Amino acid sequence: MNTSHSSNTQPPPTISTTPPQPPPTTIPHATIEEFKALLEKDVRIKVAGIDLDGILRGKIMTKTKFLSVLQSGFGFCSVIFGWDMHDKTYAEELSVSNAANGYRDIIAIPDLSTFRRIPWENDIPFFLLSFYDPKTRAPLAVCPRGVLKKVTDELASFGWEAMCGAELEFFNFKETPETLAEKGHTSPQALTPGMFGYSLLRPSLYQDYFYDIFDQCNNFDVNIESFHTETGPGVYEAALAYDNATKMADMANLFKLSVKQLGLQRGIMPTFMAKPYADQPGCSGHLHFSIRDINTKTNLFAASTASASGPGSSTPFGQQLHSPTSDAEESTEATRASLDTALNRPNWETSVEGVQEMSQMMKYFTAGLLTALPSIMCILAPNINSYKRLVENYWAPVTISWGIESRVSAIRVIGPPQCEPKGTRLEMRVGGADINPHLAIAACLAAGLYGIKKRLEMPVGPTTVETGEGPTGGERLPKSLKESAMKMLEKGSIAREVLGDEFVEHYGATRLNENRLWETAVTSWETKRYFELV
């Protein structure tokens, strides 16, 4: 296994790695007038920002108030970054929000591009918020939308745009918050019985709920591409329509909110918890990625289309990032082997079917993601329960691994002949449905960009039939939230390099806080096992 972070065959490209400065927040007068017209018949507006656990925190406000803060923003209590998902302040005082600074206000500015109406709330207008530092007016280092914007801005500075997809699984139960509390959050009643993936029967038991999710989400500009049952009692899976990274993160977050609200209206509780049952598969949150040229919309992950873009494309690295295309590809096996040896390519570059469909950019991106995976693990698996899903024999990846069309690997590479070249992409399969979509997408893109800038080699070869049923040779991923948080917080970690020290220090501390709560909890497993007999 090659453990080196850098290739010995090519030097790093000479490009600036300084993050671009945030654009001015000034909104043209015409735009404000446009929104005044759009909201003419409304009296109240709903707004919400996203905390580190991916929970929407918001309020309704008068239209007059909303229109008055479009330019300047408004004060929003910073405690949403100073407490956990149950509104308990962190034991450790963190820099953004703490008792010493009085849990001061931060600045919230509505993102007008996120305007939509909530169909099941009488079409109330809705906007997502981004958070800014009140002194510097810079994007708040721990704002999930801001973290993602930093990465997408850097991609844009190279002439690239990240395209993403999300697949979210969730269990559904015949419960309400009250009935579940009465049961002590144990033994919830599944919405439908049995293991029945892709069933056309089970959805008819709650057909209005099933179709309402699909229809109402699309009416809410949360575009569901496909929707079906998964294996397990009462499990559904939704695939959201491919879009740019920011829109996908927004849609994935709003999808979870939408499903929960629509369920509560019917006495149904959905859960995106990674592992609700000990003896059932968990809820995955798979993410798909590709990078395209901003101007030509060419998919730069596909070997054929990336090579066709040529040196005149906006790709700053030119053809150096494209898979080699030369007369050697039509030469004899002996000549091909000699070329591979000369270029220090591993055998799988030409022997494993499907690898040739990957552009060099895609290989660098995949290598960066694999190399950084342990360092960003606590973003992809952000909760104690996340690691109950990441165990052997449940189709959940547990090692640093990748493969062509491999659903047992951490990264599944998808390309021709399973799709057209323009559909070439990779699927990150580590994350569960409990991810914060903005942070997970940001971390994966930042890690992939790290691989491109460093021209990293793959740390492991692809999973193939020859390696057995599962991936071999790759490092075991962290087995606990504490282990993964400590990996992120290590001095000089890749997470620090690609996401910044301020974010890493704050986010890592919140995960360690979650771990401390778990370590001091007395569970029902313990009382059942020890109460009488010890």
CSV table of C-alpha atoms in Angstrom, one decimal, residues 27 35 45-51 54-59 61 66 69-70 73-74 76 80 107-118 124-132 143-146 148 220-222 244-258 436-438:
chain,number,residue,atom,x,y,z
A,27,ILE,CA,-28.3,43.6,-2.8
A,35,PHE,CA,-39.1,40.8,-3.6
A,45,ILE,CA,-42.2,35.3,6.6
A,46,LYS,CA,-40.4,32.2,7.9
A,47,VAL,CA,-36.6,32.2,8.1
A,48,ALA,CA,-34.2,29.6,9.5
A,49,GLY,CA,-30.5,28.9,9.8
A,50,ILE,CA,-28.7,25.6,10.3
A,51,ASP,CA,-26.7,24.6,13.4
A,54,GLY,CA,-28.0,20.1,10.8
A,55,ILE,CA,-31.0,21.3,12.8
A,56,LEU,CA,-33.0,24.2,11.4
A,57,ARG,CA,-33.3,27.0,13.9
A,58,GLY,CA,-35.7,29.8,12.9
A,59,LYS,CA,-38.7,32.0,13.5
A,61,MET,CA,-41.2,37.7,11.3
A,66,PHE,CA,-37.9,41.0,6.8
A,69,VAL,CA,-33.0,43.5,7.1
A,70,LEU,CA,-32.2,42.3,3.6
A,73,GLY,CA,-29.1,41.4,8.4
A,74,PHE,CA,-30.4,41.0,11.9
A,76,PHE,CA,-29.6,36.1,16.0
A,80,ILE,CA,-27.4,27.9,18.5
A,107,ILE,CA,-25.6,38.5,12.2
A,108,ALA,CA,-28.2,36.5,10.1
A,109,ILE,CA,-28.7,37.5,6.5
A,110,PRO,CA,-31.5,35.9,4.4
A,111,ASP,CA,-30.2,34.2,1.2
A,112,LEU,CA,-32.7,35.4,-1.4
A,113,SER,CA,-31.8,32.6,-3.8
A,114,THR,CA,-33.4,30.1,-1.3
A,115,PHE,CA,-36.9,31.6,-1.6
A,116,ARG,CA,-39.7,29.1,-1.7
A,117,ARG,CA,-43.1,28.6,-0.1
A,118,ILE,CA,-44.1,25.9,2.3
A,124,ILE,CA,-45.8,30.9,3.9
A,125,PRO,CA,-42.7,32.4,2.3
A,126,PHE,CA,-39.5,30.7,3.5
A,127,PHE,CA,-35.8,31.8,3.3
A,128,LEU,CA,-32.6,30.2,4.6
A,129,LEU,CA,-30.2,32.3,6.6
A,130,SER,CA,-26.4,32.5,6.5
A,131,PHE,CA,-24.5,33.7,9.6
A,132,TYR,CA,-21.8,36.3,9.9
A,143,CYS,CA,-21.9,28.4,9.9
A,144,PRO,CA,-22.6,25.2,7.9
A,145,ARG,CA,-23.7,27.1,4.8
A,146,GLY,CA,-20.7,29.4,5.2
A,148,LEU,CA,-19.7,25.0,2.2
A,220,PHE,CA,-41.3,23.0,-1.9
A,221,ASP,CA,-38.5,23.0,-4.4
A,222,VAL,CA,-37.0,19.9,-2.8
A,244,ASN,CA,-25.0,22.0,-7.6
A,245,ALA,CA,-23.5,21.5,-4.2
A,246,THR,CA,-25.2,24.4,-2.4
A,247,LYS,CA,-28.7,23.6,-3.7
A,248,MET,CA,-28.2,19.9,-2.9
A,249,ALA,CA,-27.2,20.6,0.7
A,250,ASP,CA,-30.1,23.0,1.1
A,251,MET,CA,-32.5,20.4,-0.4
A,252,ALA,CA,-31.2,17.5,1.7
A,253,ASN,CA,-31.6,19.5,4.9
A,254,LEU,CA,-35.1,20.7,4.0
A,255,PHE,CA,-36.1,17.2,2.9
A,256,LYS,CA,-35.5,16.0,6.5
A,257,LEU,CA,-37.5,18.8,7.9
A,258,SER,CA,-40.3,18.3,5.4
A,436,ASN,CA,-25.4,17.5,8.4
A,437,PRO,CA,-25.6,17.7,4.6
A,438,HIS,CA,-23.8,21.1,4.3
